[in-house]
Short mmCIF file of N, CA and C in Angstrom, two decimals:
data_model
loop_
_atom_site.label_atom_id
_atom_site.label_comp_id
_atom_site.label_asym_id
_atom_site.label_seq_id
_atom_site.Cartn_x
_atom_site.Cartn_y
_atom_site.Cartn_z
N MET A 1 208.36 131.81 134.58
CA MET A 1 207.41 132.69 134.00
C MET A 1 206.39 131.91 133.18
N ILE A 2 206.84 130.90 132.52
CA ILE A 2 205.92 130.07 131.75
C ILE A 2 204.97 129.36 132.70
N ARG A 3 205.52 128.98 133.88
CA ARG A 3 204.66 128.30 134.83
C ARG A 3 203.55 129.23 135.30
N ARG A 4 203.92 130.48 135.54
CA ARG A 4 202.93 131.43 135.99
C ARG A 4 201.88 131.66 134.91
N SER A 5 202.29 131.75 133.69
CA SER A 5 201.36 131.95 132.58
C SER A 5 200.43 130.75 132.44
N LEU A 6 201.00 129.57 132.60
CA LEU A 6 200.17 128.36 132.52
C LEU A 6 199.19 128.31 133.69
N LEU A 7 199.66 128.69 134.88
CA LEU A 7 198.79 128.69 136.04
C LEU A 7 197.69 129.73 135.88
N THR A 8 198.03 130.88 135.36
CA THR A 8 197.04 131.93 135.14
C THR A 8 196.02 131.49 134.10
N ALA A 9 196.49 130.91 133.04
CA ALA A 9 195.60 130.43 131.98
C ALA A 9 194.68 129.35 132.52
N ALA A 10 195.22 128.45 133.35
CA ALA A 10 194.42 127.37 133.91
C ALA A 10 193.35 127.94 134.84
N LEU A 11 193.70 128.96 135.64
CA LEU A 11 192.72 129.58 136.53
C LEU A 11 191.63 130.31 135.74
N ILE A 12 192.02 130.95 134.66
CA ILE A 12 191.03 131.66 133.83
C ILE A 12 190.04 130.66 133.21
N VAL A 13 190.58 129.57 132.68
CA VAL A 13 189.71 128.55 132.07
C VAL A 13 188.81 127.94 133.13
N ALA A 14 189.35 127.61 134.30
CA ALA A 14 188.55 127.00 135.37
C ALA A 14 187.48 127.98 135.85
N GLY A 15 187.83 129.24 135.94
CA GLY A 15 186.86 130.24 136.37
C GLY A 15 185.76 130.43 135.35
N SER A 16 186.11 130.37 134.09
CA SER A 16 185.11 130.52 133.03
C SER A 16 184.12 129.36 133.05
N VAL A 17 184.63 128.17 133.27
CA VAL A 17 183.76 126.99 133.31
C VAL A 17 182.85 127.08 134.52
N ALA A 18 183.38 127.54 135.65
CA ALA A 18 182.58 127.62 136.87
C ALA A 18 181.51 128.69 136.75
N VAL A 19 181.80 129.78 136.04
CA VAL A 19 180.86 130.89 135.92
C VAL A 19 179.89 130.68 134.75
N ALA A 20 180.26 129.89 133.76
CA ALA A 20 179.42 129.69 132.57
C ALA A 20 178.09 129.06 132.97
N PRO A 21 177.00 129.45 132.30
CA PRO A 21 175.70 128.87 132.64
C PRO A 21 175.67 127.38 132.29
N LYS A 22 174.96 126.65 133.13
CA LYS A 22 174.84 125.22 132.90
C LYS A 22 173.74 124.96 131.88
N ALA A 23 173.89 123.92 131.08
CA ALA A 23 172.87 123.55 130.10
C ALA A 23 171.65 123.03 130.84
N MET A 24 170.46 123.47 130.45
CA MET A 24 169.21 123.06 131.09
C MET A 24 168.40 122.24 130.08
N ALA A 25 167.96 121.08 130.48
CA ALA A 25 167.11 120.26 129.61
C ALA A 25 165.71 120.85 129.61
N GLN A 26 165.05 120.82 128.45
CA GLN A 26 163.68 121.32 128.34
C GLN A 26 162.84 120.29 127.60
N SER A 27 161.58 120.26 127.94
CA SER A 27 160.62 119.37 127.28
C SER A 27 159.51 120.20 126.69
N VAL A 28 158.95 119.71 125.62
CA VAL A 28 157.83 120.39 124.99
C VAL A 28 156.87 119.32 124.46
N ASP A 29 155.57 119.56 124.60
CA ASP A 29 154.56 118.65 124.06
C ASP A 29 154.25 119.06 122.62
N VAL A 30 154.19 118.10 121.75
CA VAL A 30 153.84 118.34 120.35
C VAL A 30 152.48 117.69 120.11
N PRO A 31 151.42 118.49 119.90
CA PRO A 31 150.08 117.90 119.72
C PRO A 31 149.89 117.31 118.32
N PHE A 32 149.07 116.29 118.25
CA PHE A 32 148.67 115.68 116.98
C PHE A 32 147.16 115.53 116.99
N THR A 33 146.52 115.76 115.87
CA THR A 33 145.10 115.48 115.73
C THR A 33 144.87 114.76 114.42
N GLY A 34 143.79 114.08 114.34
CA GLY A 34 143.42 113.38 113.12
C GLY A 34 141.98 112.95 113.23
N SER A 35 141.38 112.65 112.13
CA SER A 35 140.00 112.18 112.17
C SER A 35 139.84 111.00 111.23
N VAL A 36 138.90 110.17 111.57
CA VAL A 36 138.55 109.03 110.75
C VAL A 36 137.11 109.25 110.31
N GLY A 37 136.90 109.37 109.03
CA GLY A 37 135.57 109.62 108.51
C GLY A 37 134.74 108.35 108.47
N GLY A 38 133.44 108.55 108.45
CA GLY A 38 132.53 107.42 108.33
C GLY A 38 132.61 106.83 106.93
N VAL A 39 132.57 105.53 106.87
CA VAL A 39 132.66 104.84 105.59
C VAL A 39 131.64 103.72 105.56
N CYS A 40 130.97 103.59 104.45
CA CYS A 40 130.10 102.44 104.21
C CYS A 40 130.65 101.68 103.02
N ASN A 41 130.80 100.39 103.19
CA ASN A 41 131.27 99.54 102.11
C ASN A 41 130.11 98.74 101.56
N VAL A 42 129.96 98.80 100.24
CA VAL A 42 128.91 98.05 99.58
C VAL A 42 129.50 96.74 99.10
N GLY A 43 128.84 95.66 99.46
CA GLY A 43 129.29 94.34 99.03
C GLY A 43 128.53 93.89 97.81
N GLN A 44 128.07 92.68 97.84
CA GLN A 44 127.40 92.09 96.69
C GLN A 44 126.08 92.80 96.39
N VAL A 45 125.84 93.06 95.10
CA VAL A 45 124.59 93.62 94.62
C VAL A 45 123.90 92.55 93.78
N THR A 46 122.67 92.22 94.15
CA THR A 46 121.88 91.25 93.41
C THR A 46 120.78 92.00 92.67
N PRO A 47 120.76 91.97 91.34
CA PRO A 47 119.73 92.69 90.59
C PRO A 47 118.33 92.14 90.88
N GLY A 48 117.34 93.02 90.78
CA GLY A 48 115.95 92.59 90.91
C GLY A 48 115.42 92.13 89.56
N VAL A 49 114.25 91.51 89.61
CA VAL A 49 113.59 91.02 88.40
C VAL A 49 112.20 91.64 88.33
N LEU A 50 111.87 92.24 87.18
CA LEU A 50 110.56 92.85 86.99
C LEU A 50 109.60 91.85 86.38
N VAL A 51 108.33 91.97 86.76
CA VAL A 51 107.27 91.16 86.18
C VAL A 51 106.17 92.12 85.73
N ALA A 52 105.56 91.81 84.57
CA ALA A 52 104.47 92.62 84.05
C ALA A 52 103.17 92.20 84.72
N ASP A 53 102.34 93.19 85.02
CA ASP A 53 101.07 92.91 85.68
C ASP A 53 100.12 94.04 85.32
N GLY A 54 98.87 93.83 85.57
CA GLY A 54 97.88 94.87 85.31
C GLY A 54 96.50 94.41 85.70
N PRO A 55 95.52 95.32 85.56
CA PRO A 55 94.16 94.99 85.99
C PRO A 55 93.47 93.97 85.08
N THR A 56 93.92 93.88 83.83
CA THR A 56 93.31 92.95 82.89
C THR A 56 94.30 91.85 82.55
N PRO A 57 93.97 90.59 82.80
CA PRO A 57 94.90 89.51 82.47
C PRO A 57 95.28 89.53 80.99
N GLY A 58 96.58 89.33 80.73
CA GLY A 58 97.07 89.32 79.35
C GLY A 58 97.27 90.70 78.75
N ASN A 59 96.98 91.73 79.52
CA ASN A 59 97.12 93.10 79.02
C ASN A 59 97.83 93.94 80.09
N PRO A 60 99.12 93.65 80.36
CA PRO A 60 99.80 94.33 81.47
C PRO A 60 100.03 95.82 81.20
N THR A 61 99.89 96.59 82.27
CA THR A 61 100.12 98.04 82.19
C THR A 61 101.27 98.49 83.09
N ALA A 62 101.75 97.58 83.94
CA ALA A 62 102.75 97.98 84.94
C ALA A 62 103.83 96.92 85.07
N LEU A 63 104.96 97.35 85.62
CA LEU A 63 106.08 96.46 85.92
C LEU A 63 106.36 96.54 87.42
N PHE A 64 106.49 95.38 88.04
CA PHE A 64 106.72 95.29 89.48
C PHE A 64 107.96 94.45 89.76
N ALA A 65 108.69 94.81 90.80
CA ALA A 65 109.81 93.98 91.25
C ALA A 65 109.36 93.02 92.34
N ASP A 66 108.22 93.28 92.93
CA ASP A 66 107.74 92.45 94.03
C ASP A 66 106.23 92.38 93.90
N SER A 67 105.74 91.30 93.35
CA SER A 67 104.32 91.19 93.06
C SER A 67 103.87 89.76 93.34
N PRO A 68 102.59 89.57 93.63
CA PRO A 68 102.08 88.20 93.74
C PRO A 68 102.27 87.41 92.44
N MET A 69 102.43 88.11 91.33
CA MET A 69 102.62 87.46 90.03
C MET A 69 104.07 87.01 89.82
N GLY A 70 104.98 87.44 90.68
CA GLY A 70 106.39 87.07 90.53
C GLY A 70 107.29 88.27 90.70
N GLY A 71 108.44 88.22 90.06
CA GLY A 71 109.42 89.29 90.22
C GLY A 71 110.19 89.10 91.51
N SER A 72 111.23 89.85 91.67
CA SER A 72 112.00 89.78 92.92
C SER A 72 112.69 91.11 93.19
N ARG A 73 112.84 91.40 94.45
CA ARG A 73 113.53 92.63 94.85
C ARG A 73 115.03 92.47 94.65
N GLY A 74 115.70 93.59 94.39
CA GLY A 74 117.16 93.59 94.36
C GLY A 74 117.69 93.59 95.78
N LYS A 75 118.94 93.22 95.93
CA LYS A 75 119.55 93.17 97.27
C LYS A 75 120.92 93.85 97.23
N VAL A 76 121.24 94.52 98.32
CA VAL A 76 122.54 95.17 98.47
C VAL A 76 123.06 94.85 99.87
N ALA A 77 124.26 94.29 99.95
CA ALA A 77 124.91 94.04 101.24
C ALA A 77 125.76 95.26 101.58
N VAL A 78 125.64 95.75 102.81
CA VAL A 78 126.36 96.96 103.21
C VAL A 78 126.85 96.82 104.65
N SER A 79 128.00 97.43 104.92
CA SER A 79 128.50 97.54 106.29
C SER A 79 129.10 98.93 106.45
N CYS A 80 128.82 99.55 107.59
CA CYS A 80 129.27 100.92 107.85
C CYS A 80 130.01 100.97 109.18
N ASN A 81 130.99 101.87 109.29
CA ASN A 81 131.71 102.01 110.56
C ASN A 81 131.07 103.04 111.48
N GLN A 82 129.96 103.63 111.06
CA GLN A 82 129.15 104.49 111.91
C GLN A 82 127.74 104.52 111.35
N GLN A 83 126.81 105.14 112.07
CA GLN A 83 125.43 105.22 111.60
C GLN A 83 125.39 105.83 110.21
N ALA A 84 124.37 105.45 109.44
CA ALA A 84 124.23 105.99 108.09
C ALA A 84 122.75 106.21 107.78
N GLU A 85 122.52 107.12 106.85
CA GLU A 85 121.18 107.39 106.35
C GLU A 85 121.02 106.71 105.00
N VAL A 86 119.89 106.04 104.80
CA VAL A 86 119.64 105.28 103.57
C VAL A 86 118.45 105.90 102.85
N SER A 87 118.62 106.14 101.54
CA SER A 87 117.52 106.62 100.72
C SER A 87 117.64 105.99 99.34
N VAL A 88 116.62 106.19 98.52
CA VAL A 88 116.57 105.59 97.19
C VAL A 88 115.99 106.61 96.22
N SER A 89 116.39 106.53 94.96
CA SER A 89 115.83 107.41 93.93
C SER A 89 114.65 106.73 93.27
N SER A 90 113.82 107.51 92.60
CA SER A 90 112.74 106.90 91.83
C SER A 90 113.33 106.16 90.63
N PRO A 91 112.63 105.17 90.09
CA PRO A 91 113.19 104.37 89.00
C PRO A 91 113.42 105.19 87.74
N GLN A 92 114.52 104.91 87.07
CA GLN A 92 114.86 105.56 85.80
C GLN A 92 114.98 104.49 84.73
N GLN A 93 114.27 104.67 83.62
CA GLN A 93 114.32 103.68 82.55
C GLN A 93 115.65 103.75 81.83
N THR A 94 116.27 102.59 81.61
CA THR A 94 117.56 102.52 80.91
C THR A 94 117.48 101.68 79.65
N GLY A 95 116.34 101.04 79.40
CA GLY A 95 116.22 100.23 78.19
C GLY A 95 114.80 99.79 77.97
N GLY A 96 114.49 99.39 76.73
CA GLY A 96 113.16 98.91 76.38
C GLY A 96 112.32 100.00 75.76
N PRO A 97 111.11 99.64 75.33
CA PRO A 97 110.21 100.64 74.75
C PRO A 97 109.94 101.76 75.76
N SER A 98 110.21 102.97 75.36
CA SER A 98 110.13 104.12 76.26
C SER A 98 108.69 104.56 76.49
N PHE A 99 108.40 104.99 77.70
CA PHE A 99 107.10 105.58 78.02
C PHE A 99 107.25 106.44 79.27
N ILE A 100 106.28 107.32 79.45
CA ILE A 100 106.24 108.15 80.66
C ILE A 100 105.19 107.53 81.58
N PRO A 101 105.61 107.04 82.74
CA PRO A 101 104.65 106.38 83.63
C PRO A 101 103.70 107.37 84.29
N ILE A 102 102.48 106.88 84.55
CA ILE A 102 101.54 107.71 85.33
C ILE A 102 101.85 107.58 86.82
N TRP A 103 102.58 106.55 87.18
CA TRP A 103 102.99 106.34 88.57
C TRP A 103 104.28 105.54 88.58
N SER A 104 105.20 105.91 89.46
CA SER A 104 106.41 105.11 89.67
C SER A 104 106.89 105.34 91.10
N ASN A 105 107.47 104.32 91.66
CA ASN A 105 108.09 104.48 92.97
C ASN A 105 109.14 103.39 93.18
N SER A 106 110.06 103.69 94.08
CA SER A 106 111.10 102.75 94.50
C SER A 106 111.09 102.72 96.02
N SER A 107 111.57 101.62 96.57
CA SER A 107 111.70 101.56 98.03
C SER A 107 112.94 100.75 98.38
N VAL A 108 113.49 101.05 99.54
CA VAL A 108 114.62 100.28 100.08
C VAL A 108 114.28 99.97 101.53
N GLU A 109 114.43 98.71 101.89
CA GLU A 109 114.06 98.24 103.22
C GLU A 109 115.27 97.60 103.89
N SER A 110 115.40 97.86 105.19
CA SER A 110 116.44 97.22 106.00
C SER A 110 115.76 96.68 107.25
N PRO A 111 116.48 95.94 108.08
CA PRO A 111 115.88 95.50 109.35
C PRO A 111 115.52 96.67 110.27
N TYR A 112 115.95 97.90 109.91
CA TYR A 112 115.78 99.06 110.78
C TYR A 112 114.78 100.08 110.25
N GLY A 113 114.13 99.79 109.12
CA GLY A 113 113.15 100.71 108.56
C GLY A 113 113.13 100.63 107.04
N TRP A 114 112.44 101.58 106.43
CA TRP A 114 112.38 101.62 104.98
C TRP A 114 112.30 103.06 104.50
N SER A 115 112.64 103.25 103.23
CA SER A 115 112.61 104.57 102.58
C SER A 115 111.99 104.38 101.21
N ASN A 116 111.41 105.46 100.67
CA ASN A 116 110.89 105.36 99.31
C ASN A 116 111.03 106.68 98.57
N ALA A 117 110.83 106.60 97.26
CA ALA A 117 110.83 107.78 96.39
C ALA A 117 109.79 107.54 95.32
N ASP A 118 109.04 108.59 94.96
CA ASP A 118 108.05 108.42 93.90
C ASP A 118 108.23 109.46 92.80
N HIS A 119 107.40 109.33 91.76
CA HIS A 119 107.53 110.19 90.58
C HIS A 119 107.20 111.65 90.87
N ASN A 120 106.54 111.94 91.97
CA ASN A 120 106.23 113.31 92.35
C ASN A 120 107.38 113.99 93.09
N GLY A 121 108.46 113.27 93.33
CA GLY A 121 109.61 113.85 94.02
C GLY A 121 109.61 113.63 95.51
N ALA A 122 108.61 112.91 96.02
CA ALA A 122 108.59 112.62 97.46
C ALA A 122 109.68 111.60 97.77
N ILE A 123 110.53 111.92 98.73
CA ILE A 123 111.64 111.04 99.10
C ILE A 123 111.68 110.95 100.62
N SER A 124 111.85 109.75 101.12
CA SER A 124 112.04 109.56 102.55
C SER A 124 113.35 108.81 102.77
N SER A 125 113.80 108.79 104.01
CA SER A 125 115.04 108.08 104.34
C SER A 125 114.88 107.43 105.71
N HIS A 126 115.78 106.52 106.01
CA HIS A 126 115.83 105.92 107.34
C HIS A 126 117.28 105.68 107.71
N GLN A 127 117.51 105.37 108.97
CA GLN A 127 118.87 105.21 109.47
C GLN A 127 119.18 103.75 109.76
N ILE A 128 120.44 103.40 109.52
CA ILE A 128 120.93 102.08 109.90
C ILE A 128 122.10 102.27 110.85
N PRO A 129 122.30 101.34 111.79
CA PRO A 129 123.42 101.46 112.73
C PRO A 129 124.72 101.00 112.09
N SER A 130 125.81 101.29 112.77
CA SER A 130 127.08 100.74 112.31
C SER A 130 127.04 99.24 112.51
N GLY A 131 127.77 98.55 111.70
CA GLY A 131 127.80 97.10 111.85
C GLY A 131 128.07 96.40 110.54
N MET A 132 128.16 95.13 110.63
CA MET A 132 128.50 94.31 109.48
C MET A 132 127.25 93.61 108.93
N GLY A 133 127.26 93.38 107.65
CA GLY A 133 126.28 92.50 107.03
C GLY A 133 124.84 92.93 107.07
N ILE A 134 124.54 94.19 106.84
CA ILE A 134 123.15 94.63 106.76
C ILE A 134 122.70 94.45 105.31
N GLU A 135 121.58 93.76 105.13
CA GLU A 135 121.05 93.54 103.78
C GLU A 135 119.94 94.53 103.50
N LEU A 136 120.08 95.26 102.40
CA LEU A 136 119.05 96.20 101.95
C LEU A 136 118.27 95.53 100.82
N LEU A 137 116.94 95.59 100.90
CA LEU A 137 116.07 95.03 99.87
C LEU A 137 115.48 96.18 99.07
N VAL A 138 115.66 96.16 97.75
CA VAL A 138 115.26 97.27 96.89
C VAL A 138 114.14 96.80 95.96
N SER A 139 113.07 97.60 95.91
CA SER A 139 111.93 97.26 95.07
C SER A 139 111.56 98.47 94.21
N MET A 140 110.81 98.23 93.15
CA MET A 140 110.34 99.33 92.31
C MET A 140 109.05 98.93 91.60
N HIS A 141 108.34 99.95 91.11
CA HIS A 141 107.07 99.76 90.42
C HIS A 141 106.90 100.92 89.45
N VAL A 142 106.56 100.62 88.21
CA VAL A 142 106.19 101.66 87.23
C VAL A 142 104.88 101.25 86.59
N ASP A 143 104.01 102.23 86.36
CA ASP A 143 102.70 101.96 85.76
C ASP A 143 102.49 102.92 84.60
N LYS A 144 102.27 102.36 83.42
CA LYS A 144 102.03 103.17 82.21
C LYS A 144 100.58 103.66 82.16
N GLY A 145 99.67 102.92 82.75
CA GLY A 145 98.26 103.29 82.72
C GLY A 145 97.51 102.66 81.56
N VAL A 146 98.21 102.31 80.50
CA VAL A 146 97.65 101.60 79.35
C VAL A 146 98.59 100.44 79.04
N ALA A 147 98.16 99.58 78.14
CA ALA A 147 98.94 98.37 77.85
C ALA A 147 100.38 98.68 77.46
N LEU A 148 101.29 97.90 78.03
CA LEU A 148 102.72 98.02 77.70
C LEU A 148 102.99 97.39 76.34
N VAL A 149 103.90 97.99 75.58
CA VAL A 149 104.36 97.44 74.31
C VAL A 149 105.27 96.26 74.64
N PRO A 150 105.15 95.15 73.92
CA PRO A 150 106.06 94.03 74.18
C PRO A 150 107.53 94.46 74.04
N GLY A 151 108.38 93.97 74.90
CA GLY A 151 109.81 94.30 74.86
C GLY A 151 110.47 93.94 76.17
N VAL A 152 111.76 94.15 76.22
CA VAL A 152 112.54 93.92 77.43
C VAL A 152 112.80 95.29 78.06
N TYR A 153 112.27 95.50 79.23
CA TYR A 153 112.37 96.78 79.93
C TYR A 153 113.47 96.71 80.99
N SER A 154 114.24 97.78 81.08
CA SER A 154 115.31 97.87 82.09
C SER A 154 115.17 99.17 82.86
N TYR A 155 115.39 99.09 84.15
CA TYR A 155 115.33 100.26 85.03
C TYR A 155 116.49 100.21 86.01
N VAL A 156 116.79 101.35 86.58
CA VAL A 156 117.78 101.43 87.64
C VAL A 156 117.23 102.36 88.73
N THR A 157 117.51 102.01 89.96
CA THR A 157 117.26 102.91 91.09
C THR A 157 118.59 103.09 91.81
N THR A 158 118.81 104.25 92.34
CA THR A 158 120.06 104.54 93.05
C THR A 158 119.81 104.51 94.54
N VAL A 159 120.51 103.65 95.24
CA VAL A 159 120.44 103.59 96.70
C VAL A 159 121.60 104.41 97.24
N SER A 160 121.30 105.37 98.09
CA SER A 160 122.34 106.21 98.71
C SER A 160 122.48 105.83 100.18
N ILE A 161 123.72 105.61 100.59
CA ILE A 161 124.03 105.24 101.97
C ILE A 161 125.06 106.25 102.46
N THR A 162 124.64 107.15 103.34
CA THR A 162 125.47 108.28 103.74
C THR A 162 125.78 108.23 105.24
N PRO A 163 127.05 107.98 105.62
CA PRO A 163 127.40 107.99 107.04
C PRO A 163 127.21 109.39 107.63
N PHE A 164 126.83 109.45 108.91
CA PHE A 164 126.72 110.75 109.58
C PHE A 164 127.23 110.67 110.99
#
């Protein structure tokens, strides 16, 4: 009787295994997305040097960063991983005897074009390609219209480099 019970139990188990559904392997794709934004890295910044000049020798009315009388443009080394737009702000006085200029402008030049900004709010921009080692040359000019007071004058212009 025990043998019959064991045989019956064995047949039931074997039948259950034979009738049970087989495991099916399945695959599914899992998507991933990501983005890499444009980046411009600014390297060395070389300050510009202003020189006083004017229509009357010995009586300067204006300050120039690039003049036959001297001065030098500032320089900015930049590299971008995609195209970028370059613009500059008009000069802002940060030191020295204060005055309101009758004229002021800034410019930034690259091998691919130039941009400028003036005291009237006119602003232009130009594009630079992606790449390494692009040198931007920055210049500025302010004119008081009358003789400048002796002193050490300081200005700043903001160069904006925006990847797009």
